[in-house]
Structures are given as structure tokens and as C-alpha cells.
PDB file of C-alpha atoms in Angstrom:
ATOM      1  CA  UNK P  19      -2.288  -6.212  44.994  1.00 46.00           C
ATOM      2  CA  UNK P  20      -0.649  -8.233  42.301  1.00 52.00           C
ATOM      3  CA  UNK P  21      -4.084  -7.883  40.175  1.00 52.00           C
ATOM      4  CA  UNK P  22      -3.824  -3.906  40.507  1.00 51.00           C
ATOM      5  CA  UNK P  23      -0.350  -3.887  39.236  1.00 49.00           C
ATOM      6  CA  UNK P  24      -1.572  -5.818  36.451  1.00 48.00           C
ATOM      7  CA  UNK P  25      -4.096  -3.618  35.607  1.00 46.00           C
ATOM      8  CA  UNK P  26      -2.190  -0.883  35.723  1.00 49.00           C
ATOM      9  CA  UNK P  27       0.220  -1.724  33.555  1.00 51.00           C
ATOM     10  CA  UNK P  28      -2.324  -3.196  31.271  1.00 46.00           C
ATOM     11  CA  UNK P  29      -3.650   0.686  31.341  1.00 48.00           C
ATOM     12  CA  UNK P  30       0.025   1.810  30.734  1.00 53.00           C
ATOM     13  CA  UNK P  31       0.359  -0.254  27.644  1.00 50.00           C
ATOM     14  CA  UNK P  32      -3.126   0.838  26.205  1.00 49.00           C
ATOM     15  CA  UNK P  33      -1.959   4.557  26.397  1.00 54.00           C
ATOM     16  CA  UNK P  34       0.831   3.890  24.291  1.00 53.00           C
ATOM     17  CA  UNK P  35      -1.052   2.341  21.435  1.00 50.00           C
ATOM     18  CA  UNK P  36      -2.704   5.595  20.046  1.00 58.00           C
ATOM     19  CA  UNK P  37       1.046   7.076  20.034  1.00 60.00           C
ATOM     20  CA  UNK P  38       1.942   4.110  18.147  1.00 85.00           C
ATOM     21  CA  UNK P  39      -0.273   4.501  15.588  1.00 84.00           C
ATOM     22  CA  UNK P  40       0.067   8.057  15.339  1.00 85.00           C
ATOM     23  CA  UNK P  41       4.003   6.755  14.975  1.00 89.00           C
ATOM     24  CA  UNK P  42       3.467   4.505  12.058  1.00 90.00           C
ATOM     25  CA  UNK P  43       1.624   6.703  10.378  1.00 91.00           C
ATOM     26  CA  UNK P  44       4.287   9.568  10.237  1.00 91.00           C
ATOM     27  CA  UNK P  45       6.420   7.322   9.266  1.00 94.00           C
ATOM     28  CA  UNK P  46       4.609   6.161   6.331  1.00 93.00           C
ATOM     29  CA  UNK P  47       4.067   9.626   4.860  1.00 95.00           C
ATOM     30  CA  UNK P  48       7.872  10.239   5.818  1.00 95.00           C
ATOM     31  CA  UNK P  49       8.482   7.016   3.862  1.00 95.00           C
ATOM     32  CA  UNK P  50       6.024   8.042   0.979  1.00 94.00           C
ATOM     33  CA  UNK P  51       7.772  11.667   0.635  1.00 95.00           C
ATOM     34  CA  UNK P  52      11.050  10.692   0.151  1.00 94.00           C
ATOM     35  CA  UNK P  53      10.370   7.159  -1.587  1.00 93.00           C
ATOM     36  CA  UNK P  54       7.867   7.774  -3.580  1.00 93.00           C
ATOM     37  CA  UNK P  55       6.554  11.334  -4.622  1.00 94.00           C
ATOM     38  CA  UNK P  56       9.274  11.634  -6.969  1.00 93.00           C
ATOM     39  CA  UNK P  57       7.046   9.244  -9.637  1.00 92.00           C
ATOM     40  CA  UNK P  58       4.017   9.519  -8.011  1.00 94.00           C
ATOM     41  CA  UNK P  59       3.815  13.181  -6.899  1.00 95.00           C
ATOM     42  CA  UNK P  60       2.953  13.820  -2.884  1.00 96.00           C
ATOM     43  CA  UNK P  61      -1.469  13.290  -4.037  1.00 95.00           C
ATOM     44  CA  UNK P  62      -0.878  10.130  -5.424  1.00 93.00           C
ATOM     45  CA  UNK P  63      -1.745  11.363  -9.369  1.00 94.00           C
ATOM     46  CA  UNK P  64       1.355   9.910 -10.659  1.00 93.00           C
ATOM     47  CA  UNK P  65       2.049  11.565 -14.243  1.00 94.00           C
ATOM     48  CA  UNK P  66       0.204   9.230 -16.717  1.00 91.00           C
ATOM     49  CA  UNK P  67       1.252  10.677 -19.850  1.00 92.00           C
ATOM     50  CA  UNK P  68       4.928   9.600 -18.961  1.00 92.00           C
ATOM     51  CA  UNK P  69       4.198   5.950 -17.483  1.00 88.00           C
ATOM     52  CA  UNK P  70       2.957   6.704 -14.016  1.00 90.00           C
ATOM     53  CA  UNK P  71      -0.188   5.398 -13.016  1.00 90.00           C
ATOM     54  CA  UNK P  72      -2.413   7.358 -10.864  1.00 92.00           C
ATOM     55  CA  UNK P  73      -3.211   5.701  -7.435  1.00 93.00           C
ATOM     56  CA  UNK P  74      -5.660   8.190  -6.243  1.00 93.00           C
ATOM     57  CA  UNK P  75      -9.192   6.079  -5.992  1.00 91.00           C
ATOM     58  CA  UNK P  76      -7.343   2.947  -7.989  1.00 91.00           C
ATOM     59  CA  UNK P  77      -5.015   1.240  -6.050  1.00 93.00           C
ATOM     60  CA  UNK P  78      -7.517   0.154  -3.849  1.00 94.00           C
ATOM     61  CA  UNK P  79      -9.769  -1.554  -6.692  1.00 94.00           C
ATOM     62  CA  UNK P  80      -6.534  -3.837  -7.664  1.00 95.00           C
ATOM     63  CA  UNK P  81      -7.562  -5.604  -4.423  1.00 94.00           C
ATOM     64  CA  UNK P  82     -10.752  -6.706  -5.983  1.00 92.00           C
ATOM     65  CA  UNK P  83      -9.289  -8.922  -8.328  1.00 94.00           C
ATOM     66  CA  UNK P  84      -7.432 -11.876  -8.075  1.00 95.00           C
ATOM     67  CA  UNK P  85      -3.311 -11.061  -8.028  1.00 95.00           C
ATOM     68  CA  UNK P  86      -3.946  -7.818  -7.853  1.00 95.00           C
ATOM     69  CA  UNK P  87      -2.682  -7.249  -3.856  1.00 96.00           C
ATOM     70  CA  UNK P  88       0.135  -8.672  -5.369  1.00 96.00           C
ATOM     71  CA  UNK P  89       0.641  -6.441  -8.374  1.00 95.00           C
ATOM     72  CA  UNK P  90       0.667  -3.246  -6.229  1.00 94.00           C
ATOM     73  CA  UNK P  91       3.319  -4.187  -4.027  1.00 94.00           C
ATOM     74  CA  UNK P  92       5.596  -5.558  -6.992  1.00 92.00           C
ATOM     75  CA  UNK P  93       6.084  -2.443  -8.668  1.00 88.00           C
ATOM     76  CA  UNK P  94       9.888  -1.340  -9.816  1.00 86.00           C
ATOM     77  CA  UNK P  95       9.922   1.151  -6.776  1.00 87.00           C
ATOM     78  CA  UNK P  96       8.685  -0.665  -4.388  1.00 89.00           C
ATOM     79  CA  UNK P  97      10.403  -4.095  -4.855  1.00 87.00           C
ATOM     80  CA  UNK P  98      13.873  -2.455  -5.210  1.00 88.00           C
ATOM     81  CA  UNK P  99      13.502   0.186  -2.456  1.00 90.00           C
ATOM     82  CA  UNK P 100      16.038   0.402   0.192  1.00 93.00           C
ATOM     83  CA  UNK P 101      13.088   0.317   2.863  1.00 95.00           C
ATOM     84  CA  UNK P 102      12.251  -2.852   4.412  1.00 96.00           C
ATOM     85  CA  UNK P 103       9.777  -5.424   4.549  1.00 95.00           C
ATOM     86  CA  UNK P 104       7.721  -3.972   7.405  1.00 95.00           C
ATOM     87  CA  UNK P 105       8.463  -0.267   6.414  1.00 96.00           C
ATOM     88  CA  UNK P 106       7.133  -1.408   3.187  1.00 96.00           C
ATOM     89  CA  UNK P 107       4.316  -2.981   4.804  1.00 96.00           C
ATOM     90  CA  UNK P 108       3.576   0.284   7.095  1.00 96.00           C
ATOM     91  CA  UNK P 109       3.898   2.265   3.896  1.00 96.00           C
ATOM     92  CA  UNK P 110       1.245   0.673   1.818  1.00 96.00           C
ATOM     93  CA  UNK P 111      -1.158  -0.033   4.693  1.00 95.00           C
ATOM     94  CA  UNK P 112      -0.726   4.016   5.484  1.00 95.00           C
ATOM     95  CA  UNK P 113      -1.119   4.478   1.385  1.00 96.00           C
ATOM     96  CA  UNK P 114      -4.211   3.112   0.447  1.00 95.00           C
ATOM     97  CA  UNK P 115      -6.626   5.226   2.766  1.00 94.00           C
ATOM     98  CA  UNK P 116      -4.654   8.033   1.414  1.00 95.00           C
ATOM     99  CA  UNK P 117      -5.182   7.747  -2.034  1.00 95.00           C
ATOM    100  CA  UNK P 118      -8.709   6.479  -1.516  1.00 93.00           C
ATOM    101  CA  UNK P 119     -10.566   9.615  -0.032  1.00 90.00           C
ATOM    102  CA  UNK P 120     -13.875   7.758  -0.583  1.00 89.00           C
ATOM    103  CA  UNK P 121     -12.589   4.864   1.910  1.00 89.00           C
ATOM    104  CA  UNK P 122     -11.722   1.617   1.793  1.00 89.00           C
ATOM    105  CA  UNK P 123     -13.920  -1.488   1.190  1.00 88.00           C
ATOM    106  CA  UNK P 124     -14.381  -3.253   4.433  1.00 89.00           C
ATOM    107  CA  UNK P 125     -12.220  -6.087   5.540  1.00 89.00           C
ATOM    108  CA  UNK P 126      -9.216  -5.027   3.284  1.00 90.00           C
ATOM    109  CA  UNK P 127      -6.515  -6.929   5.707  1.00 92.00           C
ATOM    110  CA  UNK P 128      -3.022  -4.850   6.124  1.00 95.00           C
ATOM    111  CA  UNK P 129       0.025  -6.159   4.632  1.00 96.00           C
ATOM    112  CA  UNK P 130       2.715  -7.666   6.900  1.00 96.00           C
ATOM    113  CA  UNK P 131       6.102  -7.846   6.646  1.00 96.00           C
ATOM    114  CA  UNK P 132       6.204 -11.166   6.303  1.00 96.00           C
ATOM    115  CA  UNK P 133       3.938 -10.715   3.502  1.00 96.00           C
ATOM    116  CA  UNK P 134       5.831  -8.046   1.831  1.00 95.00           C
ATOM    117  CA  UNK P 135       8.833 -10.094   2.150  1.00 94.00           C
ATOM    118  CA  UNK P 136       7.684 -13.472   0.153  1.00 93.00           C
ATOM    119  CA  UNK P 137       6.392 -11.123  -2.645  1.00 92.00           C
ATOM    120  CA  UNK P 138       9.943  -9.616  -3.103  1.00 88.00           C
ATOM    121  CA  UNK P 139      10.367 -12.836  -4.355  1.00 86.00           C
ATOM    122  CA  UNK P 140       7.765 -13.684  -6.549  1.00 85.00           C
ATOM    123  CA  UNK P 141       7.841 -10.955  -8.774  1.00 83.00           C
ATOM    124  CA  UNK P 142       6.113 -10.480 -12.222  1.00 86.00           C
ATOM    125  CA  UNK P 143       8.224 -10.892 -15.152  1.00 88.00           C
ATOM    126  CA  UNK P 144       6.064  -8.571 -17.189  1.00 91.00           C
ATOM    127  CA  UNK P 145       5.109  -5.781 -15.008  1.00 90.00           C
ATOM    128  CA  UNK P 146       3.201  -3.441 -17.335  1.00 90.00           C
ATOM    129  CA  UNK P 147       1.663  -6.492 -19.013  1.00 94.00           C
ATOM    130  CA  UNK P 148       0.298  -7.790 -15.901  1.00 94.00           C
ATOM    131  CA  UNK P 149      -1.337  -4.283 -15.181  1.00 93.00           C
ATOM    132  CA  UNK P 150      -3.069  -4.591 -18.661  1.00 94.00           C
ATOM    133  CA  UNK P 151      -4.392  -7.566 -17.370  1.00 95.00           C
ATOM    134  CA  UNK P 152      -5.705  -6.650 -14.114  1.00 96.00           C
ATOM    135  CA  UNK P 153      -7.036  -3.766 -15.285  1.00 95.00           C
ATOM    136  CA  UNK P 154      -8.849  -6.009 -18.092  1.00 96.00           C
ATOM    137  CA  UNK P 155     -10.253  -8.234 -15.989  1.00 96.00           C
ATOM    138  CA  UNK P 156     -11.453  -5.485 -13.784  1.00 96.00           C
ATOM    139  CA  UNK P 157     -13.603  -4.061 -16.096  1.00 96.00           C
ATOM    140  CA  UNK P 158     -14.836  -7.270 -17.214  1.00 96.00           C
ATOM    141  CA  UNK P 159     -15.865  -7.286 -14.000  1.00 94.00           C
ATOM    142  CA  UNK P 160     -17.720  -3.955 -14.111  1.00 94.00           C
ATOM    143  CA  UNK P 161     -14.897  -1.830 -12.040  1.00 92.00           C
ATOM    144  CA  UNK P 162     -14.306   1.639 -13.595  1.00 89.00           C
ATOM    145  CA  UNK P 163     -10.420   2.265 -13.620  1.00 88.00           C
ATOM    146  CA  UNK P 164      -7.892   4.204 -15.581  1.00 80.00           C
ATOM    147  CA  UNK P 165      -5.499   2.603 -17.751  1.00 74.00           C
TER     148      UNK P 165
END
């Protein structure tokens, strides 16, 4: 008896996990919409000739490089956002499939809150010169990425 009412609510948690997901995720794009689009546009393009890095299929090649999971978390916006850790954590782990139609490479691991929260303070003192060094390294490297 006691094993049946174990499984079912074993069964009752699985069913909520999909809804869960589902939750985060509208969250996220919530998040990204009024957070972020106002830089970045709602695609990800960003406006380049003004400052604004696209994302679309290059944020996830900053992972491929040492610091660079770092660097796209410590941006201006992000760091001094009013969202927290694990909203900020939800947001970027809902954010890089989206700008990356192609897909990601396998075993990316999702940020955490905890994560997000010791890079708040670690940040880089030079911002835009650490992007020119990323993105120098990366194509050292043999990555193809916008400035």
C-alpha cells in the first residue's frame, strides 16, 4: 500500500516537471523582453553600429574559450539588472538556444544561481577590452565571429 502511494506521488511530481519547464521558459523570454530587447532588440541582433553586439549564433562560441562563460554574463546589463541571481541564471540558460538557431554544442552546462551570483562579483574592469580579447583568441583559434 505504502509503495503505491509512493509511486503515485512519484507520478504526480513527474507531471509537473514539463509545466515547469514550460514555466521557466516563459519567464525567461518575459525576462528577455522587458530586460533586454531594449539594446539587444527581441532576435538577439543587437545594433552593432552603436555598440551592441549581436548574440544571434555568437554568444554561444564565447563558451569555447577560456573566460568567456564569464564574459557573457558580466555585461553592464546583466550585472546591474534588478533580476536576480537565478532569474539571471534562467534567463541566459533560456538565451543561448535562442540566439543559436543552429543549436548548441553538446554538454554546454546551465548556469546556476549560485554561479551567477559569484560572477556579480568578479567583474571585468575593462569590459569592451576583454571582448577584444576573447574574440582574438577565438579566431586564433579558428572560430568565425563578429567583432
Amino acid at each position: 500500500m505504502k509503495a503505491g502511494a509512493a509511486l503515485l506521488s512519484l507520478a504526480a511530481l513527474m507531471q509537473t516537471l514539463p509545466a515547469t519547464a514550460a514555466q521557466d521558459a516563459v519567464r525567461a523570454r518575459s525576462n528577455y523582453i522587458h530586460h533586454c530587447t531594449g539594446c539587444h532588440l527581441m532576435d538577439g541582433s543587437g545594433v552593432p553600429t552603436k555598440g551592441i553586439p549581436s548574440m544571434r549564433n555568437t554568444l554561444d562560441r564565447f563558451l569555447q574559450v577560456k573566460g568567456g562563460r564569464e564574459y557573457i554574463v558580466q555585461g553592464p546589463g546583466v550585472m546591474n539588472s534588478a533580476l536576480n541571481d537565478g532569474d539571471i541564471a534562467n534567463l541566459m540558460n533560456w538565451l543561448l538556444p535562442y540566439v543559436t538557431p543552429s543549436g548548441l554544442a553538446p554538454g554546454i552546462r546551465p548556469y546556476s544561481a549560485a554561479e551567477i551570483a559569484g560572477l556579480r562579483n568578479s567583474r571585468p574592469v575593462d569590459f569592451d577590452g576583454t571582448r577584444r580579447r576573447l574574440v582574438s583568441e577565438l579566431r586564433k583559434a579558428g572560430v568565425t565571429i563578429a567583432e
